[in-house]
CSV table of C-alpha atoms and ligand atoms in Angstrom, one decimal:
chain,number,residue,atom,x,y,z
H,690,MET,CA,57.9,71.8,27.0
H,691,THR,CA,55.5,72.9,24.7
H,692,HIS,CA,55.2,76.8,25.0
H,693,TYR,CA,51.7,78.4,25.8
H,694,THR,CA,50.6,81.7,25.3
H,695,PHE,CA,48.4,84.0,27.4
H,696,ALA,CA,45.7,83.0,25.0
H,697,ASP,CA,46.1,79.4,26.1
H,698,LEU,CA,45.1,79.8,29.6
H,699,VAL,CA,42.4,82.0,29.2
H,700,GLY,CA,40.9,82.1,25.3
H,701,ASP,CA,39.8,85.6,24.1
H,702,GLU,CA,42.3,88.0,25.4
H,703,LYS,CA,40.1,90.9,24.9
H,704,GLU,CA,37.5,89.3,26.6
H,705,PHE,CA,39.3,87.9,29.6
H,706,PHE,CA,40.4,92.0,30.6
H,707,ALA,CA,36.9,93.2,29.7
H,708,GLU,CA,34.7,90.2,31.7
H,709,TYR,CA,37.0,88.6,34.1
H,710,PHE,CA,40.3,90.3,35.0
H,711,ASN,CA,39.9,91.7,38.7
H,712,LYS,CA,35.8,90.9,38.4
H,713,LYS,CA,35.1,87.4,38.7
H,714,PRO,CA,36.8,83.6,38.1
H,715,LEU,CA,37.0,82.2,35.1
H,716,LEU,CA,36.7,78.0,34.5
H,717,ARG,CA,39.1,77.0,31.1
H,718,LYS,CA,38.3,73.1,30.6
H,719,GLY,CA,40.7,71.2,28.3
H,720,ALA,CA,42.6,74.8,27.7
H,721,LEU,CA,46.6,72.9,27.8
H,722,LYS,CA,47.0,70.0,25.5
H,723,ALA,CA,49.9,68.7,27.2
H,724,PRO,CA,49.5,69.4,31.0
H,725,GLN,CA,51.7,66.9,32.3
H,726,ASP,CA,55.0,68.6,30.3
H,727,ILE,CA,54.2,71.7,33.0
H,728,LEU,CA,54.4,69.4,35.8
H,729,SER,CA,54.0,66.0,36.3
H,730,LEU,CA,54.3,63.6,39.4
H,731,ARG,CA,57.5,62.1,37.5
H,732,ARG,CA,59.0,65.6,37.8
H,733,LEU,CA,57.7,65.9,41.4
H,734,ASP,CA,60.1,62.5,42.2
H,735,GLU,CA,62.8,64.0,40.7
H,736,LEU,CA,62.7,67.2,42.4
H,737,VAL,CA,62.2,65.8,45.9
H,738,GLN,CA,65.5,63.8,45.1
H,739,LEU,CA,67.5,67.1,44.2
H,740,ASP,CA,69.6,67.8,46.9
H,741,ILE,CA,70.0,71.7,46.3
H,742,ILE,CA,65.5,72.0,46.9
H,743,ARG,CA,65.2,72.7,50.7
H,744,PRO,CA,62.7,74.8,52.9
H,745,PRO,CA,61.1,77.4,51.5
H,746,TYR,CA,61.1,75.8,48.4
H,747,LEU,CA,59.2,72.6,49.6
H,748,ARG,CA,56.9,72.4,53.0
H,749,ALA,CA,54.5,69.5,54.0
H,750,ASN,CA,51.4,70.6,55.4
H,751,LEU,CA,49.4,67.8,57.4
H,752,LYS,CA,45.8,67.8,58.7
H,753,GLY,CA,46.0,71.8,58.3
H,754,ALA,CA,49.1,72.3,60.0
H,755,GLY,CA,52.7,72.7,58.4
H,756,VAL,CA,55.0,70.0,59.3
H,757,PRO,CA,58.3,71.4,61.3
H,758,ASP,CA,61.4,71.4,58.7
H,759,GLN,CA,63.1,69.2,61.0
H,760,GLY,CA,60.8,66.7,59.9
H,761,PHE,CA,61.8,65.7,57.2
H,762,THR,CA,65.3,67.1,56.7
H,763,ARG,CA,68.9,66.0,57.8
H,764,THR,CA,72.2,67.9,57.3
H,765,ILE,CA,74.5,66.8,54.4
H,766,THR,CA,78.2,68.2,53.6
H,767,VAL,CA,78.6,69.8,49.8
H,768,GLN,CA,82.1,70.8,49.5
H,769,GLY,CA,83.0,71.2,53.4
H,770,THR,CA,80.0,73.0,54.0
H,771,ASP,CA,77.3,71.7,56.1
H,772,LEU,CA,73.8,72.5,54.5
H,773,THR,CA,71.5,71.6,57.5
H,774,ASP,CA,68.1,71.4,56.1
H,775,ALA,CA,68.6,69.2,53.0
H,776,ILE,CA,65.5,67.2,52.1
H,777,VAL,CA,65.0,63.2,53.3
H,778,PRO,CA,63.1,62.1,50.3
H,779,GLU,CA,61.6,58.9,52.3
H,780,LYS,CA,60.8,61.2,55.4
H,781,VAL,CA,58.7,63.2,52.1
H,782,TYR,CA,57.5,60.0,51.1
H,783,GLU,CA,56.5,59.0,54.4
H,784,LEU,CA,54.3,62.6,55.1
H,785,PHE,CA,52.2,61.9,51.9
H,786,ARG,CA,51.5,58.6,52.5
H,787,ALA,CA,50.3,60.0,56.0
H,788,GLY,CA,47.8,62.4,54.0
H,789,ALA,CA,50.0,65.4,54.1
H,790,THR,CA,49.9,68.2,51.3
H,791,ILE,CA,53.5,68.3,49.7
H,792,VAL,CA,53.9,72.1,48.4
H,793,TRP,CA,56.8,73.3,46.2
H,794,SER,CA,57.2,77.0,46.3
H,795,SER,CA,58.1,79.7,44.0
H,796,LEU,CA,59.6,76.4,41.6
H,797,ASN,CA,59.8,79.7,38.8
H,798,HIS,CA,62.9,80.1,40.9
H,799,LEU,CA,64.8,77.3,40.2
H,800,ASP,CA,62.9,75.7,37.1
H,801,THR,CA,63.7,77.7,33.9
H,802,SER,CA,60.7,75.6,31.6
H,803,LEU,CA,57.9,77.1,34.7
H,804,ARG,CA,59.5,80.4,34.6
H,805,ASP,CA,58.6,81.0,30.9
H,806,PHE,CA,55.2,79.1,31.8
H,807,THR,CA,54.9,81.5,34.2
H,808,ARG,CA,55.8,84.5,32.4
H,809,VAL,CA,53.5,85.0,29.7
H,810,ILE,CA,51.4,86.2,32.9
H,811,SER,CA,54.1,88.6,33.9
H,812,ASP,CA,54.4,89.7,30.8
H,813,ARG,CA,50.6,90.7,30.5
H,814,PHE,CA,50.1,91.8,33.7
H,815,GLY,CA,53.4,93.8,34.2
H,816,ALA,CA,53.5,92.0,37.8
H,817,LYS,CA,55.6,89.3,39.8
H,818,THR,CA,54.4,86.0,39.4
H,819,ASP,CA,55.0,83.3,41.7
H,820,CYS,CA,55.0,79.9,41.2
H,821,VAL,CA,53.4,76.9,43.6
H,822,ALA,CA,52.9,73.4,43.0
H,823,PHE,CA,50.4,71.4,45.1
H,824,LEU,CA,50.8,67.7,45.6
H,825,THR,CA,47.4,66.1,47.5
H,826,PRO,CA,46.6,62.8,48.4
H,827,ALA,CA,43.6,61.4,47.1
H,828,GLY,CA,40.5,61.9,49.3
H,829,LYS,CA,42.1,64.9,51.5
H,830,GLN,CA,40.5,68.1,52.1
H,831,GLY,CA,43.2,70.6,51.1
H,832,PHE,CA,42.0,74.1,52.6
H,833,SER,CA,38.6,75.1,53.8
H,834,PRO,CA,36.9,77.8,52.4
H,835,HIS,CA,39.0,81.1,52.1
H,836,HIS,CA,40.0,83.9,50.0
H,837,ASP,CA,44.1,84.9,49.1
H,838,PRO,CA,45.2,88.3,48.8
H,839,VAL,CA,46.5,87.5,45.3
H,840,ASP,CA,45.1,86.9,41.7
H,841,LEU,CA,45.5,82.6,40.8
H,842,PHE,CA,46.1,81.0,37.7
H,843,ILE,CA,45.2,77.2,38.8
H,844,VAL,CA,46.6,74.9,36.3
H,845,GLN,CA,45.5,71.0,37.2
H,846,THR,CA,48.4,68.9,35.6
H,847,GLU,CA,47.9,65.2,37.3
H,848,GLY,CA,44.8,63.4,39.1
H,849,THR,CA,41.8,65.7,39.9
H,850,LYS,CA,40.8,68.1,42.3
H,851,ARG,CA,37.0,69.5,43.0
H,852,TRP,CA,36.8,73.0,43.1
H,853,ARG,CA,34.2,75.6,44.7
H,854,LEU,CA,34.5,78.9,44.0
H,855,TRP,CA,32.1,82.4,44.6
H,856,ASN,CA,32.1,85.7,43.7
H,857,PRO,CA,34.5,87.9,45.3
H,858,ALA,CA,32.8,90.5,47.6
H,859,GLU,CA,31.9,93.8,46.9
H,860,VAL,CA,34.3,95.6,49.2
H,861,ARG,CA,37.9,93.9,48.7
H,862,ARG,CA,40.2,94.3,51.4
H,863,GLY,CA,43.1,92.8,49.7
H,864,GLU,CA,43.6,90.6,53.0
H,865,ALA,CA,43.5,86.5,53.4
H,866,ALA,CA,40.4,85.7,55.4
H,867,SER,CA,38.3,82.4,56.3
H,868,TYR,CA,34.5,82.1,55.9
H,869,THR,CA,32.1,79.4,57.0
H,870,ALA,CA,29.6,77.3,54.4
H,871,GLU,CA,27.0,79.5,55.9
H,872,GLN,CA,28.4,82.8,55.1
H,873,LEU,CA,28.5,82.0,51.6
H,874,GLY,CA,25.9,79.8,50.5
H,875,GLU,CA,25.6,78.5,46.5
H,876,PRO,CA,29.1,78.4,44.7
H,877,VAL,CA,29.5,80.5,41.0
H,878,ILE,CA,31.3,77.4,39.8
H,879,ASP,CA,31.3,73.8,41.3
H,880,VAL,CA,33.7,71.6,39.1
H,881,LEU,CA,36.5,68.3,39.1
H,882,LEU,CA,39.4,70.0,37.7
H,883,GLU,CA,40.8,67.7,35.5
H,884,PRO,CA,44.9,67.3,34.0
H,885,GLY,CA,44.9,70.7,31.3
H,886,ASP,CA,41.6,72.6,32.5
H,887,VAL,CA,42.3,76.4,34.1
H,888,LEU,CA,40.8,78.4,36.5
H,889,TYR,CA,41.5,82.2,37.2
H,890,LEU,CA,40.5,83.8,40.7
H,891,PRO,CA,41.0,87.5,41.1
H,892,TYR,CA,42.3,88.3,44.3
H,893,ASP,CA,39.6,87.7,47.2
H,894,THR,CA,37.8,85.0,45.7
H,895,PRO,CA,36.5,82.5,47.9
H,896,HIS,CA,37.4,79.1,47.2
H,897,ALA,CA,37.5,75.5,48.4
H,898,ALA,CA,39.8,72.9,46.9
H,899,ALA,CA,40.0,68.8,48.0
H,900,ALA,CA,41.7,66.1,46.1
H,901,GLU,CA,39.3,63.4,45.1
H,902,GLU,CA,39.9,59.6,44.4
H,903,LEU,CA,43.0,60.4,42.4
H,904,ALA,CA,45.9,62.1,43.9
H,905,SER,CA,46.5,65.4,42.7
H,906,VAL,CA,49.0,68.1,41.3
H,907,HIS,CA,48.4,71.5,40.2
H,908,LEU,CA,49.8,74.4,40.2
H,909,SER,CA,49.0,77.9,41.7
H,910,ILE,CA,50.4,80.7,39.7
H,911,MET,CA,50.1,84.0,42.1
H,912,ILE,CA,50.1,87.4,41.2
H,913,ARG,CA,50.2,89.8,43.5
H,914,PRO,CA,47.7,92.6,42.7
H,915,ARG,CA,50.1,96.3,42.0
H,916,MET,CA,47.2,99.0,43.4
H,917,TRP,CA,47.2,102.1,42.8
H,918,LYS,CA,48.7,103.0,45.8
H,919,ASP,CA,52.2,100.5,44.7
H,920,LEU,CA,52.2,102.2,41.1
H,921,LEU,CA,52.2,105.2,42.7
H,922,LYS,CA,54.9,104.6,45.0
H,923,GLN,CA,56.9,103.5,42.5
H,924,THR,CA,56.4,106.9,40.2
H,925,PHE,CA,56.7,108.8,43.4
H,926,GLU,CA,60.1,107.4,44.4
H,927,GLU,CA,61.4,107.3,40.6
H,928,LEU,CA,60.6,111.6,40.8
H,929,VAL,CA,62.3,112.1,44.0
H,930,ARG,CA,65.5,111.0,43.0
H,931,ASP,CA,66.1,114.1,41.6
H,932,PRO,CA,69.1,116.0,43.1
H,933,GLU,CA,66.7,118.6,44.2
H,934,PHE,CA,65.7,116.7,46.8
H,935,ASN,CA,68.8,115.8,48.2
H,936,GLU,CA,69.6,118.1,50.8
H,937,PHE,CA,69.2,116.9,54.5
H,938,PRO,CA,67.2,119.5,56.1
H,939,PHE,CA,67.0,119.8,60.0
H,940,ILE,CA,63.3,119.2,61.1
H,941,GLY,CA,63.7,118.3,64.7
H,942,ALA,CA,61.8,120.8,67.6
H,943,ASP,CA,64.3,123.5,67.3
H,944,ARG,CA,63.9,123.7,63.7
H,945,THR,CA,63.4,127.3,62.1
H,946,ALA,CA,60.1,128.7,60.4
H,947,GLY,CA,62.8,128.7,56.8
H,948,THR,CA,62.8,124.6,57.1
H,949,GLU,CA,58.8,124.7,56.7
H,950,THR,CA,59.0,127.3,53.8
H,951,LEU,CA,61.3,124.7,52.2
H,952,PHE,CA,59.5,122.3,52.7
H,953,THR,CA,56.4,123.7,51.2
H,954,GLU,CA,58.6,124.5,47.9
H,955,LYS,CA,59.5,121.2,48.0
H,956,LEU,CA,56.1,119.6,48.2
H,957,ARG,CA,55.3,122.3,45.3
H,958,ALA,CA,58.1,121.0,43.1
H,959,VAL,CA,56.8,117.2,43.4
H,960,ALA,CA,53.3,118.4,42.7
H,961,GLY,CA,54.5,120.3,40.2
H,962,ARG,CA,56.5,117.2,38.5
H,963,LEU,CA,53.5,115.1,38.9
H,964,ALA,CA,51.3,117.0,37.0
H,965,THR,CA,53.3,117.2,34.2
H,966,LEU,CA,54.2,113.3,34.0
H,967,ALA,CA,53.2,111.6,30.7
H,968,PRO,CA,51.2,109.0,31.6
H,969,GLY,CA,51.9,107.0,28.8
H,970,PRO,CA,55.7,106.2,29.1
H,971,GLU,CA,54.9,105.9,32.9
H,972,LEU,CA,52.5,103.1,32.7
H,973,ASP,CA,55.4,101.2,30.2
H,974,ARG,CA,58.4,101.9,32.8
H,975,LEU,CA,56.2,100.9,35.6
H,976,ALA,CA,54.6,97.6,33.6
H,977,GLU,CA,58.8,96.9,32.6
H,978,LEU,CA,59.5,97.0,36.3
H,979,GLY,CA,56.6,94.2,37.4
H,980,ARG,CA,58.3,92.1,34.4
H,981,ARG,CA,61.6,92.0,36.1
H,982,MET,CA,60.7,91.7,39.8
H,983,PRO,CA,62.7,88.5,40.4
H,984,GLY,CA,61.6,85.0,39.5
H,985,ASN,CA,60.3,86.9,36.2
H,986,SER,CA,63.7,87.4,34.0
H,987,ALA,CA,65.5,85.4,31.5
H,988,GLY,CA,68.3,86.9,29.5
H,989,ASN,CA,71.0,85.6,27.1
H,990,THR,CA,73.9,87.2,28.0
H,991,PHE,CA,76.7,84.6,28.2
H,992,ARG,CA,75.1,83.4,24.3
H,993,THR,CA,75.2,86.8,23.1
H,994,THR,CA,78.7,87.8,24.5
H,995,ALA,CA,79.9,84.6,23.2
H,996,ARG,CA,78.6,85.3,19.9
H,997,LEU,CA,80.0,89.1,20.0
H,998,ASP,CA,83.5,87.3,20.2
H,999,ALA,CA,82.7,85.8,17.1
H,1000,LEU,CA,81.5,88.7,15.0
H,1001,GLU,CA,81.5,88.6,11.3
H,1002,PRO,CA,81.0,92.0,8.7
H,1003,ASP,CA,78.0,90.3,7.8
H,1004,THR,CA,76.4,89.8,11.4
H,1005,PRO,CA,73.3,91.7,11.6
H,1006,MET,CA,73.7,94.6,14.6
H,1007,ARG,CA,70.7,95.6,16.4
H,1008,ARG,CA,70.4,99.4,17.9
H,1009,THR,CA,69.4,98.5,21.7
H,1010,ALA,CA,67.3,100.9,23.9
H,1011,ALA,CA,70.4,102.1,25.6
H,1012,THR,CA,69.9,106.3,25.7
H,1013,VAL,CA,72.9,107.8,24.2
H,1014,GLU,CA,74.4,111.4,23.8
H,1015,PHE,CA,76.8,112.9,21.5
H,1016,ASP,CA,78.8,115.3,21.4
H,1017,THR,CA,79.4,117.8,19.1
H,1018,PRO,CA,82.6,116.9,16.2
H,1019,ASP,CA,86.2,118.1,17.4
H,1020,ARG,CA,88.7,117.0,14.9
H,1021,GLY,CA,86.7,113.9,13.0
H,1022,ARG,CA,85.9,112.5,16.1
H,1023,VAL,CA,82.5,112.4,18.1
H,1024,GLN,CA,82.3,111.9,22.1
H,1025,LEU,CA,79.5,109.2,23.1
H,1026,THR,CA,77.7,108.9,26.6
H,1027,VAL,CA,76.4,105.5,27.0
H,1028,ASN,CA,74.9,103.9,30.0
H,1029,GLY,CA,77.8,106.1,31.9
H,1030,HIS,CA,80.3,105.3,29.8
H,1031,ARG,CA,82.4,108.1,27.6
H,1032,ILE,CA,83.5,106.8,24.4
H,1033,ALA,CA,85.1,108.8,21.2
H,1034,VAL,CA,84.4,107.5,18.0
H,1035,PRO,CA,85.3,108.6,14.1
H,1036,GLU,CA,82.3,111.1,13.0
H,1037,PRO,CA,81.5,108.8,10.2
H,1038,VAL,CA,80.4,106.0,13.2
H,1039,ALA,CA,78.5,109.1,15.0
H,1040,VAL,CA,76.4,109.7,11.7
H,1041,SER,CA,75.7,105.7,11.3
H,1042,LEU,CA,74.8,105.5,14.9
H,1043,ALA,CA,72.4,108.5,14.9
H,1044,GLY,CA,70.9,107.5,11.7
H,1045,LEU,CA,69.7,104.1,13.5
H,1046,ALA,CA,66.4,104.2,15.4
H,1047,VAL,CA,66.3,101.9,18.6
H,1048,GLY,CA,65.3,98.2,17.1
H,1049,GLU,CA,66.8,99.1,13.6
H,1050,GLN,CA,69.6,97.2,12.3
H,1051,MET,CA,72.7,97.1,10.0
H,1052,SER,CA,75.2,95.1,9.2
H,1053,ALA,CA,78.5,94.7,11.7
H,1054,ALA,CA,80.4,96.4,8.6
H,1055,SER,CA,78.5,98.8,7.6
H,1056,VAL,CA,78.3,101.0,11.1
H,1057,PHE,CA,81.8,102.2,10.0
H,1058,PRO,CA,81.9,102.9,6.3
H,1059,GLY,CA,84.6,104.0,4.4
H,1060,VAL,CA,87.1,101.6,6.3
H,1061,PRO,CA,88.1,97.7,5.5
H,1062,ALA,CA,85.3,95.5,6.9
H,1063,GLU,CA,87.1,94.0,9.3
H,1064,ARG,CA,87.9,97.9,11.0
H,1065,ALA,CA,84.4,98.3,10.8
H,1066,THR,CA,83.6,95.6,12.1
H,1067,ARG,CA,85.8,95.5,15.2
H,1068,THR,CA,84.4,98.9,16.2
H,1069,ALA,CA,80.7,97.2,15.9
H,1070,GLN,CA,81.9,94.9,18.6
H,1071,GLY,CA,83.5,98.0,20.8
H,1072,LEU,CA,79.5,99.5,20.7
H,1073,ALA,CA,78.2,95.9,21.3
H,1074,ARG,CA,80.2,95.9,24.4
H,1075,ILE,CA,79.1,99.1,26.1
H,1076,GLY,CA,75.4,98.4,25.3
H,1077,LEU,CA,74.6,100.4,22.0
H,1078,LEU,CA,74.3,97.9,19.9
H,1079,GLU,CA,73.5,94.0,19.8
H,1080,VAL,CA,73.7,91.1,17.7
H,1081,ALA,CA,70.2,90.8,16.2
H,1082,ALA,CA,69.0,87.0,15.7
B,1202,FE2,FE1,44.0,79.4,48.5
């Protein structure tokens, strides 16, 4: 699949974050050049046939109501185990012909190219993204005007769909709500989305959408806003992990005055820690937590582990971000603590590691100066297995 960047979706990134993000909807006609690469009717036909995709990953909506799962599932047996809700493709097609909208939820859980596609948003927003595909038959009203409590990127990939959008209200509560036409007045955007068009809707943006003369496939990439209350909670949770907050006080009716004094002390201790917290690194940590929520992450551990088995003396190794503590040298050896692992290394190895900043590289053989390359390479291998080095590629 074509690799799309965040700028492909929003245009000028600076302008997006200054003018639109969290403020008002943005329409980008023709933003994506090969939209069927992202999701096509052909791909949806394939997904319907995949027995592994079951409710809640696939749902059907007919005349504004969800179709019960039993209406399009059956039991199949896999390796002696019954799966009671496998999709019956013919039933799904029948529902579609009867006017149902077919919805694939959290497709980024199942499809790695969609995961890659939505990750560019997670990376920028520092938040979890969820990717939902909607297949709407021609001429069907999807949903009446409403807003959702999530930021949305709408990506039209097949057919057309008419969207009407209104600016979010002054006071935004972050809860779902629906509207009547009179409440909303004239839309600020009224557009027939075509393949490749992208819409951005901040949370609580009222919208109504309907397929016109062509069946429509669009992706909704949903981002749950991480409000200050969510971020503060995560900062607080991290802060109270300290063993200082581990005792179990008796707080029942017969508690002593001492418990209340202790509580005051703990509150002051928390307040003191909050007041001296460095905001930059903490925001970076919170953003990283958001990027790593389920459905976003990627990894290459199998590949890198396999490469490690075949390490050569000239393979470039990079220092990872793992924190390492060095003990003082003792009889030519130094104890290191990395990710909870204790390991003793010869002093020259500790010296090369100490001189290697996070992200910096050196060849496997130069990790242990003054010994044969083969031995030095084995040392580099050991350090990579405990997560201190990684193959740079
Ligand atoms: Fe919606």
